CSV table of C-alpha atoms and ligand atoms in Angstrom, one decimal:
chain,number,residue,atom,x,y,z
J,1,MET,CA,87.6,-70.0,168.6
J,2,SER,CA,88.8,-73.5,166.9
J,3,ARG,CA,88.5,-72.5,162.9
J,4,ILE,CA,87.1,-76.1,161.1
J,5,PHE,CA,87.0,-76.3,157.4
J,6,SER,CA,84.8,-78.9,155.4
J,7,GLY,CA,84.2,-79.0,151.4
J,8,ILE,CA,81.8,-81.1,150.2
J,9,GLN,CA,81.4,-81.5,145.7
J,10,PRO,CA,78.9,-80.0,143.4
J,11,SER,CA,77.7,-83.6,142.8
J,12,GLY,CA,74.5,-82.7,141.6
J,13,GLU,CA,72.9,-83.6,144.5
J,14,LEU,CA,73.0,-83.5,147.5
J,15,HIS,CA,71.4,-86.7,149.1
J,16,ILE,CA,70.0,-87.9,152.4
J,17,GLY,CA,73.7,-89.6,152.4
J,18,ASN,CA,75.2,-86.4,152.1
J,19,TRP,CA,72.5,-84.5,155.1
J,20,LEU,CA,72.3,-87.3,157.8
J,21,GLY,CA,75.8,-88.2,157.5
J,22,ALA,CA,77.3,-84.0,156.7
J,23,VAL,CA,75.5,-82.1,156.1
J,24,GLN,CA,72.8,-81.9,159.2
J,25,ASN,CA,76.3,-81.8,161.8
J,26,TRP,CA,78.1,-78.4,159.8
J,27,VAL,CA,74.7,-77.0,160.8
J,28,THR,CA,75.7,-78.0,164.6
J,29,LEU,CA,79.4,-76.6,164.7
J,30,GLN,CA,78.6,-73.7,163.2
J,31,GLN,CA,77.1,-73.3,166.4
J,32,ARG,CA,80.4,-73.1,168.3
J,33,TYR,CA,83.2,-72.9,165.8
J,34,ASP,CA,84.2,-70.9,163.0
J,35,CYS,CA,83.2,-72.7,160.4
J,36,ILE,CA,85.0,-72.4,156.5
J,37,PHE,CA,82.7,-74.2,154.4
J,38,CYS,CA,83.5,-74.5,150.8
J,39,VAL,CA,82.0,-76.8,147.1
J,40,VAL,CA,84.7,-77.8,146.2
J,41,ASP,CA,84.3,-77.5,142.2
J,42,LEU,CA,87.6,-77.0,141.2
J,43,HIS,CA,87.8,-81.6,142.1
J,44,ALA,CA,84.5,-82.1,141.0
J,45,VAL,CA,86.4,-81.1,137.4
J,46,THR,CA,89.7,-83.9,138.3
J,47,GLY,CA,88.0,-86.7,136.2
J,48,LYS,CA,85.7,-86.0,133.8
J,49,TYR,CA,82.7,-84.0,134.3
J,50,GLU,CA,79.8,-82.7,132.9
J,51,ARG,CA,80.7,-79.1,131.6
J,52,ASP,CA,77.2,-78.1,130.7
J,53,THR,CA,76.0,-79.4,134.3
J,54,LEU,CA,79.0,-78.1,136.5
J,55,ALA,CA,77.7,-74.0,137.3
J,56,LEU,CA,74.2,-74.5,137.8
J,57,ARG,CA,74.6,-77.6,140.8
J,58,THR,CA,77.5,-75.6,141.4
J,59,ARG,CA,74.7,-73.0,142.5
J,60,ASP,CA,72.4,-76.1,143.6
J,61,MET,CA,74.8,-77.9,146.3
J,62,ALA,CA,75.5,-74.5,147.8
J,63,ILE,CA,71.0,-73.3,147.6
J,64,GLY,CA,71.0,-77.5,149.2
J,65,LEU,CA,73.7,-75.9,151.8
J,66,LEU,CA,72.1,-73.3,152.9
J,67,ALA,CA,68.4,-75.1,152.6
J,68,SER,CA,69.4,-76.6,155.9
J,69,GLY,CA,70.4,-74.2,157.7
J,70,ILE,CA,73.3,-73.1,157.1
J,71,ASP,CA,73.4,-69.9,158.2
J,72,PRO,CA,75.9,-67.7,155.8
J,73,GLY,CA,75.8,-64.8,159.2
J,74,ARG,CA,77.6,-68.0,161.0
J,75,ALA,CA,79.7,-69.3,158.5
J,76,VAL,CA,81.4,-68.9,155.1
J,77,LEU,CA,79.8,-70.3,152.6
J,78,PHE,CA,81.5,-70.5,149.4
J,79,VAL,CA,82.9,-71.8,145.9
J,80,GLN,CA,86.2,-73.1,145.5
J,81,SER,CA,86.6,-71.6,142.3
J,82,HIS,CA,85.7,-68.0,143.4
J,83,VAL,CA,89.4,-67.8,145.9
J,84,PRO,CA,92.1,-68.4,143.3
J,85,GLY,CA,94.4,-68.9,146.6
J,86,HIS,CA,93.5,-72.8,146.3
J,87,SER,CA,95.1,-73.1,143.0
J,88,GLU,CA,98.3,-70.8,144.0
J,89,LEU,CA,98.6,-72.5,148.3
J,90,GLN,CA,97.7,-76.2,145.6
J,91,TRP,CA,101.2,-75.3,142.8
J,92,LEU,CA,103.2,-74.5,146.6
J,93,LEU,CA,101.9,-77.4,148.0
J,94,ASN,CA,102.5,-79.6,145.8
J,95,THR,CA,105.9,-78.4,145.8
J,96,LEU,CA,106.8,-80.7,148.8
J,97,THR,CA,104.4,-83.7,148.7
J,98,PRO,CA,106.3,-87.1,147.7
J,99,ILE,CA,104.8,-88.5,144.4
J,100,GLY,CA,104.9,-91.8,146.0
J,101,GLU,CA,102.8,-90.8,149.2
J,102,LEU,CA,100.0,-89.7,146.0
J,103,GLU,CA,100.3,-93.2,144.6
J,104,ARG,CA,99.4,-94.2,148.3
J,105,MET,CA,96.5,-92.6,148.6
J,106,THR,CA,93.5,-95.4,147.9
J,107,GLN,CA,90.6,-93.1,146.1
J,108,PHE,CA,93.4,-92.6,143.7
J,109,LYS,CA,94.7,-96.4,143.2
J,110,ASP,CA,90.5,-97.3,143.0
J,111,LYS,CA,90.2,-93.7,140.6
J,112,SER,CA,93.1,-94.5,138.5
J,113,GLN,CA,92.2,-97.8,136.7
J,114,ARG,CA,88.4,-95.8,135.2
J,115,PHE,CA,91.4,-94.0,132.8
J,116,GLU,CA,93.4,-95.3,130.1
J,117,SER,CA,95.5,-92.0,130.9
J,118,VAL,CA,95.8,-90.7,134.7
J,119,PRO,CA,95.2,-87.3,134.3
J,120,ALA,CA,98.2,-85.1,137.8
J,121,GLY,CA,95.1,-83.8,138.8
J,122,LEU,CA,93.6,-86.8,140.4
J,123,LEU,CA,97.2,-87.7,141.7
J,124,ASN,CA,97.3,-83.8,143.1
J,125,TYR,CA,93.8,-83.7,144.3
J,126,PRO,CA,94.8,-84.5,147.8
J,127,VAL,CA,97.4,-82.2,147.3
J,128,LEU,CA,94.4,-79.6,146.8
J,129,MET,CA,92.8,-80.7,149.8
J,130,ALA,CA,95.1,-80.3,152.1
J,131,ALA,CA,95.4,-76.3,150.3
J,132,ASP,CA,91.4,-76.0,151.6
J,133,ILE,CA,92.3,-76.7,154.6
J,134,LEU,CA,95.5,-75.5,155.5
J,135,LEU,CA,94.2,-71.9,153.1
J,136,TYR,CA,92.7,-70.5,156.4
J,137,ARG,CA,94.7,-72.3,159.0
J,138,ALA,CA,91.9,-75.3,159.8
J,139,ASP,CA,92.0,-77.1,163.1
J,140,LEU,CA,89.6,-79.4,162.9
J,141,VAL,CA,88.6,-81.0,159.4
J,142,PRO,CA,85.0,-83.1,159.4
J,143,VAL,CA,85.2,-86.0,157.0
J,144,GLY,CA,83.3,-89.2,157.0
J,145,ASP,CA,86.1,-91.4,156.9
J,146,ASP,CA,87.2,-92.5,153.7
J,147,GLN,CA,88.6,-89.3,153.5
J,148,THR,CA,91.0,-89.5,156.8
J,149,GLN,CA,94.1,-91.1,154.7
J,150,HIS,CA,93.5,-87.6,152.8
J,151,LEU,CA,93.6,-85.6,156.2
J,152,GLU,CA,96.9,-87.6,157.5
J,153,LEU,CA,98.9,-86.8,154.1
J,154,THR,CA,98.1,-82.6,155.3
J,155,ARG,CA,99.0,-82.9,157.8
J,156,GLU,CA,102.5,-84.8,156.2
J,157,ILE,CA,102.6,-81.8,154.6
J,158,ALA,CA,101.7,-79.6,156.7
J,159,ARG,CA,104.3,-81.1,159.4
J,160,LYS,CA,107.5,-80.8,156.2
J,161,TRP,CA,106.2,-76.8,154.9
J,162,ASN,CA,106.3,-76.0,159.0
J,163,ALA,CA,109.7,-77.6,159.6
J,164,ASP,CA,111.6,-76.4,156.3
J,165,PHE,CA,109.8,-72.6,156.0
J,166,GLY,CA,107.3,-71.8,159.7
J,167,GLY,CA,111.0,-70.9,161.7
J,168,GLY,CA,111.3,-73.8,164.7
J,169,GLU,CA,107.1,-72.4,164.6
J,170,ALA,CA,104.1,-75.4,163.7
J,171,TRP,CA,102.9,-72.3,161.6
J,172,PHE,CA,100.1,-73.8,160.2
J,173,PRO,CA,97.8,-75.8,162.1
J,174,GLU,CA,97.8,-79.8,161.9
J,175,PRO,CA,94.6,-79.9,160.9
J,176,GLN,CA,92.6,-83.3,163.3
J,177,PRO,CA,89.2,-84.8,162.0
J,178,LEU,CA,86.7,-84.5,163.3
J,179,LEU,CA,85.1,-87.9,163.4
J,180,THR,CA,81.4,-86.7,165.8
J,181,ASP,CA,78.6,-88.8,165.0
J,182,ALA,CA,79.8,-89.8,161.7
J,183,LYS,CA,76.6,-91.8,160.0
J,184,ARG,CA,77.7,-93.9,157.3
J,185,ILE,CA,74.1,-94.7,155.1
J,186,MET,CA,73.5,-96.9,152.9
J,187,GLY,CA,72.4,-97.0,149.5
J,188,LEU,CA,68.8,-98.3,148.8
J,189,ASP,CA,70.7,-101.5,147.4
J,190,GLY,CA,71.6,-102.6,150.5
J,191,GLU,CA,74.5,-102.5,149.2
J,192,ALA,CA,77.3,-99.9,149.5
J,193,LYS,CA,76.7,-97.3,150.3
J,194,MET,CA,74.7,-94.5,149.6
J,195,SER,CA,76.5,-92.1,146.8
J,196,LYS,CA,75.1,-90.4,143.6
J,197,SER,CA,76.9,-92.4,141.0
J,198,LEU,CA,75.8,-95.4,142.7
J,199,GLY,CA,72.2,-93.9,141.8
J,200,ASN,CA,70.9,-95.5,144.9
J,201,THR,CA,69.8,-92.2,146.8
J,202,ILE,CA,66.9,-90.3,147.5
J,203,GLY,CA,68.1,-86.6,146.5
J,204,LEU,CA,67.4,-84.2,149.8
J,205,LEU,CA,64.6,-81.9,147.5
J,206,ASP,CA,63.4,-85.2,146.2
J,207,GLY,CA,59.0,-84.0,146.7
J,208,PRO,CA,57.4,-86.9,148.7
J,209,GLU,CA,56.8,-89.0,145.4
J,210,GLU,CA,59.7,-88.9,143.7
J,211,ILE,CA,60.6,-90.2,147.5
J,212,TRP,CA,57.8,-93.2,147.5
J,213,GLN,CA,59.3,-93.7,143.5
J,214,LYS,CA,63.5,-94.5,144.9
J,215,LEU,CA,62.1,-96.0,148.7
J,216,ARG,CA,59.2,-98.7,147.3
J,217,PRO,CA,62.1,-101.5,145.9
J,218,ALA,CA,64.1,-100.3,147.6
J,219,LYS,CA,65.8,-103.1,149.4
J,220,THR,CA,65.3,-104.6,153.2
J,221,ASP,CA,65.9,-108.0,155.6
J,222,PRO,CA,66.4,-110.7,152.8
J,223,ALA,CA,64.6,-113.2,155.3
J,224,ARG,CA,61.9,-111.6,154.4
J,225,VAL,CA,60.8,-113.1,151.2
J,226,THR,CA,56.6,-113.1,152.3
J,227,ARG,CA,54.9,-111.0,154.5
J,228,LYS,CA,54.4,-113.5,157.0
J,229,ASP,CA,58.4,-114.1,157.9
J,230,PRO,CA,58.5,-113.0,160.6
J,231,GLY,CA,61.6,-110.2,159.6
J,232,THR,CA,64.8,-109.0,161.7
J,233,PRO,CA,64.2,-105.1,161.8
J,234,GLU,CA,68.2,-103.6,162.8
J,235,VAL,CA,69.9,-106.1,158.9
J,236,CYS,CA,67.2,-103.9,157.9
J,237,ASN,CA,68.4,-100.9,155.3
J,238,VAL,CA,64.2,-99.4,155.5
J,239,TYR,CA,64.0,-100.5,160.1
J,240,HIS,CA,67.7,-98.3,159.7
J,241,LEU,CA,66.5,-95.0,157.8
J,242,HIS,CA,62.5,-94.7,159.9
J,243,ARG,CA,65.7,-94.4,162.8
J,244,TYR,CA,67.1,-91.5,161.3
J,245,PHE,CA,63.6,-90.2,160.1
J,246,SER,CA,61.2,-91.4,162.6
J,247,PRO,CA,60.1,-90.2,165.5
J,248,PRO,CA,60.5,-93.3,168.3
J,249,GLU,CA,57.1,-94.6,169.1
J,250,THR,CA,57.0,-95.2,165.4
J,251,VAL,CA,60.0,-96.7,165.4
J,252,ALA,CA,58.7,-98.9,167.8
J,253,VAL,CA,56.1,-99.9,166.3
J,254,VAL,CA,57.9,-101.2,163.3
J,255,ALA,CA,60.2,-102.7,164.4
J,256,GLU,CA,57.7,-105.1,166.2
J,257,ASN,CA,55.5,-105.1,164.0
J,258,CYS,CA,58.3,-106.4,161.0
J,259,ARG,CA,59.0,-109.5,164.0
J,260,GLY,CA,55.7,-110.3,164.2
J,261,ALA,CA,54.9,-110.0,160.6
J,262,LYS,CA,52.3,-108.4,161.3
J,263,TRP,CA,53.3,-105.7,158.6
J,264,GLY,CA,54.8,-106.3,155.5
J,265,CYS,CA,57.5,-104.6,154.3
J,266,LEU,CA,54.9,-101.9,151.6
J,267,ASP,CA,53.8,-101.4,154.7
J,268,CYS,CA,56.7,-100.4,156.3
J,269,LYS,CA,58.5,-98.0,153.3
J,270,ARG,CA,54.7,-96.2,153.6
J,271,VAL,CA,55.5,-95.4,157.1
J,272,LEU,CA,58.6,-94.6,155.9
J,273,ALA,CA,57.5,-92.0,152.7
J,274,ASP,CA,55.9,-89.7,155.5
J,275,THR,CA,57.5,-89.3,158.3
J,276,MET,CA,60.8,-88.4,155.1
J,277,ILE,CA,58.4,-86.3,153.1
J,278,ALA,CA,57.8,-84.5,156.3
J,279,THR,CA,60.9,-84.2,157.5
J,280,LEU,CA,62.2,-82.3,154.5
J,281,ALA,CA,59.7,-80.7,153.4
J,282,PRO,CA,60.8,-77.3,155.0
J,283,ILE,CA,64.6,-78.0,153.8
J,284,ARG,CA,62.3,-78.6,150.6
J,285,GLU,CA,60.4,-75.2,150.5
J,286,ARG,CA,63.8,-73.1,151.5
J,287,ALA,CA,65.9,-74.1,148.4
J,288,LEU,CA,62.3,-74.0,145.6
J,289,ASP,CA,62.3,-70.6,147.5
J,290,LEU,CA,66.2,-70.2,146.9
J,291,ARG,CA,66.5,-72.0,143.3
J,292,SER,CA,63.2,-69.1,141.8
J,293,HIS,CA,65.9,-66.5,143.3
J,294,PRO,CA,69.8,-67.9,141.6
J,295,ALA,CA,70.5,-63.8,142.4
J,296,ARG,CA,69.3,-64.0,145.7
J,297,VAL,CA,72.3,-67.1,146.7
J,298,ASP,CA,74.9,-65.5,144.0
J,299,GLN,CA,75.0,-62.1,146.4
J,300,ILE,CA,75.8,-64.4,149.0
J,301,LEU,CA,78.2,-66.5,147.4
J,302,GLY,CA,79.4,-63.1,146.4
J,303,ASP,CA,80.0,-62.0,149.6
J,304,GLY,CA,81.8,-65.4,151.2
J,305,ALA,CA,84.1,-65.2,148.5
J,306,ALA,CA,85.1,-61.9,149.1
J,307,THR,CA,85.9,-63.0,153.4
J,308,ALA,CA,87.6,-66.1,151.9
J,309,ARG,CA,89.8,-64.3,149.5
J,310,ARG,CA,90.7,-62.0,152.5
J,311,LEU,CA,91.4,-65.0,154.9
J,312,ALA,CA,92.9,-66.8,151.9
J,313,GLY,CA,94.6,-63.3,150.9
J,314,GLU,CA,96.7,-63.0,154.7
J,315,THR,CA,97.4,-66.7,154.9
J,316,LEU,CA,99.6,-66.2,150.7
J,317,ARG,CA,101.5,-63.0,152.0
J,318,GLU,CA,102.9,-64.8,154.9
J,319,VAL,CA,103.3,-68.4,153.1
J,320,ARG,CA,105.1,-65.8,149.9
J,321,ALA,CA,107.1,-64.2,152.1
J,322,ARG,CA,108.4,-66.9,154.2
J,323,MET,CA,109.8,-69.2,151.0
J,324,GLY,CA,111.4,-66.5,150.0
J,325,PHE,CA,110.1,-64.9,147.0
J,326,LEU,CA,110.1,-61.5,145.9
J,327,PRO,CA,107.2,-59.3,147.1
J,328,GLY,CA,105.0,-57.7,144.1
J,329,ALA,CA,102.4,-60.4,143.7
J,330,PRO,CA,99.1,-59.1,143.7
J,331,ALA,CA,96.8,-59.1,147.2
R,1,LIG,N1,87.5,-84.3,148.7
R,1,LIG,C1,86.3,-84.3,149.9
R,1,LIG,C2,85.2,-85.5,149.7
R,1,LIG,O1,85.4,-86.0,148.6
R,1,LIG,C3,85.4,-82.5,149.9
R,1,LIG,C4,86.8,-81.5,149.6
R,1,LIG,C5,88.0,-81.4,149.2
R,1,LIG,C6,86.7,-81.5,150.6
R,1,LIG,N2,88.5,-79.6,150.3
R,1,LIG,C7,88.2,-80.0,151.3
R,1,LIG,C8,86.5,-82.1,152.3
R,1,LIG,C9,88.6,-80.3,152.2
R,1,LIG,C10,86.7,-81.4,153.6
R,1,LIG,C11,88.4,-80.5,153.3
R,1,LIG,O2,84.2,-86.1,150.2
């Protein structure tokens, strides 16, 4: 069975963009593949970060994933910093990665501009990501299109390691992106991809009132200035969200009432709020239950980390030997 690895940062909020774009897909994939999912807290400290909430955000991300249907009986779910092998392999891979390649990464070029003094961790971020994936010798990596460049670099690093230490073998598989059904969910501002840092999200665990408060001011078709103006559903972000949350009959009604100017945008949003609240209610309920039982979550993450450490240990034993280190490292 092919192995899948993917990671998600403990940003503090799993929002409907992550859920529609990634997490729902993970839940499906765990039925058919050997899946390893990781909350990548070591990646989350590459810039300025909130020290006091890191631990809580990390656990809460795991809670969001579990509530969405990640099943610890089928997939391995763990926290990156609980498996020290990620850092060790990253160091080893750093020695094969040209700085020029790292400086060329679009995400680095973008994020480094926000720093007066750029931390080396920001430059080396993609090497840690390569280590995450190669540590489990994963075949496939479900990622959004913003990460395909990092994945390409991962393949280059794997190729280089194989050439230098593989003894004629492609010992590390060259991991391929899994772009199935990749959805790019726009934020409520209708301007950029939904992202916590832009404040244009709806949280997966938001309650009915929060959902409505956030949806009410959301951008719609700019040509609809008054409710008498006929709208074009295809250019309206709220309509696109309807297609994810509302049943097809409702979507058809929404489109018709928008085109015919029979509904105002607020009417349309009220219907969306209702279907969204109903869709998310069972996830929210499971999450609230897990939040009130943190020990249960930590147990799941502890078991996941134990499995991951065992798998990582197998890889690292072989990697250290092939790279010529004196035996004696801890298992
Ligand atoms: N960099 C990814 C992101 O920001 C998160 C990530 C870290 C990841 N390690 C990974 C994704 C390994 C896939 C595989 O979305």
